[in-house]
CSV table of C-alpha atoms in Angstrom, one decimal:
chain,number,residue,atom,x,y,z
G,1,UNK,CA,108.0,186.5,92.2
G,2,UNK,CA,104.3,186.9,91.5
G,3,UNK,CA,103.8,183.4,89.9
G,4,UNK,CA,105.3,181.7,92.9
G,5,UNK,CA,103.1,183.8,95.2
G,6,UNK,CA,100.0,182.8,93.1
G,7,UNK,CA,100.8,179.1,93.3
G,8,UNK,CA,101.3,179.4,97.1
G,9,UNK,CA,98.0,181.2,97.5
G,10,UNK,CA,96.1,178.7,95.4
G,11,UNK,CA,97.7,175.7,97.2
G,12,UNK,CA,97.1,177.3,100.7
G,13,UNK,CA,93.4,177.0,100.2
G,14,UNK,CA,93.4,173.6,98.6
G,15,UNK,CA,93.4,174.6,94.9
G,16,UNK,CA,96.0,172.5,93.1
G,17,UNK,CA,98.1,174.9,91.1
G,18,UNK,CA,101.5,174.6,89.4
G,19,UNK,CA,103.9,176.3,87.2
G,20,UNK,CA,107.1,175.4,85.4
G,21,UNK,CA,110.3,176.7,86.8
G,22,UNK,CA,110.9,180.4,86.0
G,23,UNK,CA,107.4,180.6,84.3
G,24,UNK,CA,105.0,183.5,84.8
G,25,UNK,CA,102.1,181.1,83.8
G,26,UNK,CA,100.1,179.5,86.7
G,27,UNK,CA,97.9,176.5,85.9
G,28,UNK,CA,94.9,175.5,88.1
G,29,UNK,CA,91.6,173.7,87.7
G,30,UNK,CA,88.8,175.2,85.6
G,31,UNK,CA,87.0,177.7,87.8
G,32,UNK,CA,83.2,178.2,88.0
G,33,UNK,CA,81.6,180.4,85.3
G,34,UNK,CA,81.1,183.5,87.6
G,35,UNK,CA,84.9,183.7,88.0
G,36,UNK,CA,85.4,183.4,84.3
G,37,UNK,CA,82.9,186.2,83.8
G,38,UNK,CA,84.8,188.5,86.1
G,39,UNK,CA,88.4,187.7,85.3
G,40,UNK,CA,90.4,187.2,82.1
G,41,UNK,CA,91.3,183.6,82.5
G,42,UNK,CA,92.3,181.3,79.6
G,43,UNK,CA,90.6,177.9,79.8
G,44,UNK,CA,91.3,174.6,78.0
G,45,UNK,CA,89.5,171.5,79.0
G,46,UNK,CA,89.7,171.0,82.7
G,47,UNK,CA,92.5,173.5,83.2
G,48,UNK,CA,92.8,177.2,83.4
G,49,UNK,CA,95.8,179.5,83.6
G,50,UNK,CA,96.8,183.1,84.3
G,51,UNK,CA,99.9,184.9,83.3
G,52,UNK,CA,101.4,186.9,86.1
G,53,UNK,CA,102.7,189.8,84.0
G,54,UNK,CA,104.7,192.6,85.8
G,55,UNK,CA,101.6,194.7,86.4
G,56,UNK,CA,99.8,191.9,88.4
G,57,UNK,CA,99.7,192.7,92.1
G,58,UNK,CA,99.3,190.4,95.2
G,59,UNK,CA,95.9,192.0,95.9
G,60,UNK,CA,94.7,190.8,92.5
G,61,UNK,CA,95.8,187.3,93.1
G,62,UNK,CA,94.2,187.3,96.6
G,63,UNK,CA,90.9,188.6,95.1
G,64,UNK,CA,91.0,185.9,92.4
G,65,UNK,CA,91.5,183.2,94.9
G,66,UNK,CA,88.7,184.6,97.1
G,67,UNK,CA,86.4,184.8,94.1
G,68,UNK,CA,87.1,181.1,93.3
G,69,UNK,CA,86.4,180.1,96.9
G,70,UNK,CA,83.2,182.1,97.0
G,71,UNK,CA,82.0,180.7,93.6
G,72,UNK,CA,82.8,177.1,94.8
G,73,UNK,CA,80.8,177.6,98.0
G,74,UNK,CA,77.8,178.9,96.1
G,75,UNK,CA,78.0,176.1,93.6
G,76,UNK,CA,78.2,173.5,96.4
G,77,UNK,CA,75.2,175.2,98.2
G,78,UNK,CA,73.1,175.0,95.0
G,79,UNK,CA,74.1,171.3,94.4
G,80,UNK,CA,73.2,170.5,98.0
G,81,UNK,CA,69.8,172.2,97.7
G,82,UNK,CA,69.1,170.3,94.5
G,83,UNK,CA,69.9,167.0,96.2
G,84,UNK,CA,67.5,167.9,99.1
G,85,UNK,CA,64.7,168.8,96.6
G,86,UNK,CA,65.3,165.6,94.7
G,87,UNK,CA,65.1,163.5,97.8
G,88,UNK,CA,61.7,165.0,98.8
């Protein structure tokens, strides 16, 4: 099932994700804005979710996870650079 695959992929890279039993909805932490700009992701507060409808493929889940990782790395690099500038 695709929702189970999505939870496994998120968790494999350290992103806490969950779903209710037999649910197609996968909940995970609010991703960075570039990810929201690219993907149709519902967000409420600190949480986001996707619905793994029958047309969703493993490749799409893999790309979403990769985009979140990439955006998190860029965000961390920007924050680190800001801290270095502030310390100077």
